[in-house]
Short mmCIF file of N, CA and C in Angstrom, two decimals:
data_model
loop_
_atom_site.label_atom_id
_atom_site.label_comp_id
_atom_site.label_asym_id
_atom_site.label_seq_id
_atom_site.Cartn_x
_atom_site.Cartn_y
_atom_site.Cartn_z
N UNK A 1 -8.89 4.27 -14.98
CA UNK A 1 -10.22 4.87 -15.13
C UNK A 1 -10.23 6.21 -14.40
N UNK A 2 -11.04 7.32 -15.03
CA UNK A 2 -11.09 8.35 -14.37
C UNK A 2 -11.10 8.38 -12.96
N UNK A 3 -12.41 8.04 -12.59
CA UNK A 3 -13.22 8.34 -11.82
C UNK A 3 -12.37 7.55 -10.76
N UNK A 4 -11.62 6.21 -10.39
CA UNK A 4 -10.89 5.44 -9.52
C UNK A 4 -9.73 6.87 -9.20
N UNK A 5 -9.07 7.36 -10.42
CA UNK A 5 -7.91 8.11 -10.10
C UNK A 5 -8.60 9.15 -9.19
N UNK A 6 -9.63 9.67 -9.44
CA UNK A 6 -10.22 10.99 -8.50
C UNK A 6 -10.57 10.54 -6.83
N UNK A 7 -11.06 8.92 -6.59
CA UNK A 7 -10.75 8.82 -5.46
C UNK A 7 -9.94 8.44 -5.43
N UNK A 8 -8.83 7.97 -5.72
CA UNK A 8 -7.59 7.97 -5.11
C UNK A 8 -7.03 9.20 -4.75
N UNK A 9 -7.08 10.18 -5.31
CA UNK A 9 -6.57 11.20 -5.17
C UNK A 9 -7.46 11.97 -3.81
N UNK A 10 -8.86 11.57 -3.52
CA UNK A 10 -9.63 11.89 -2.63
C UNK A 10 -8.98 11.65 -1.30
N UNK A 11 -8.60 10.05 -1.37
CA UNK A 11 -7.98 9.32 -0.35
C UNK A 11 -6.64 9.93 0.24
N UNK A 12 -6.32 10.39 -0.80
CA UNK A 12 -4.90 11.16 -0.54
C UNK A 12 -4.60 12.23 0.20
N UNK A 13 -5.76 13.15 -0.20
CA UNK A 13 -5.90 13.96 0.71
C UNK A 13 -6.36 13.64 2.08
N UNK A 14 -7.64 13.06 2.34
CA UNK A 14 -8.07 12.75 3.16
C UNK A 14 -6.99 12.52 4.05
N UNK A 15 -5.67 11.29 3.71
CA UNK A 15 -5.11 10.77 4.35
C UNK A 15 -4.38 11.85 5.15
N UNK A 16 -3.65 12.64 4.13
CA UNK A 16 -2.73 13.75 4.50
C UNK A 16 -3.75 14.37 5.93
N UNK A 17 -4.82 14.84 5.49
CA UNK A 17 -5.63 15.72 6.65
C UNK A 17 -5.87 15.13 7.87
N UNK A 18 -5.46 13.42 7.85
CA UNK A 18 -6.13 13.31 8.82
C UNK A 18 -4.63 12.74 9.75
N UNK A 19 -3.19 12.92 9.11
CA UNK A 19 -1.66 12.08 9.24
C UNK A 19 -1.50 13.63 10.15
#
């Protein structure tokens, strides 16, 4: 589903910004 892939991809970043 779209909208799951866009937060995932949210998360991703997030993660990176916060690693």
């Amino acid at each position: 589903w779209q909208l799951t892939s866009q937060l995932l991809a949210l998360d991703v970043c997030l993660s990176d910004a916060f690693a």
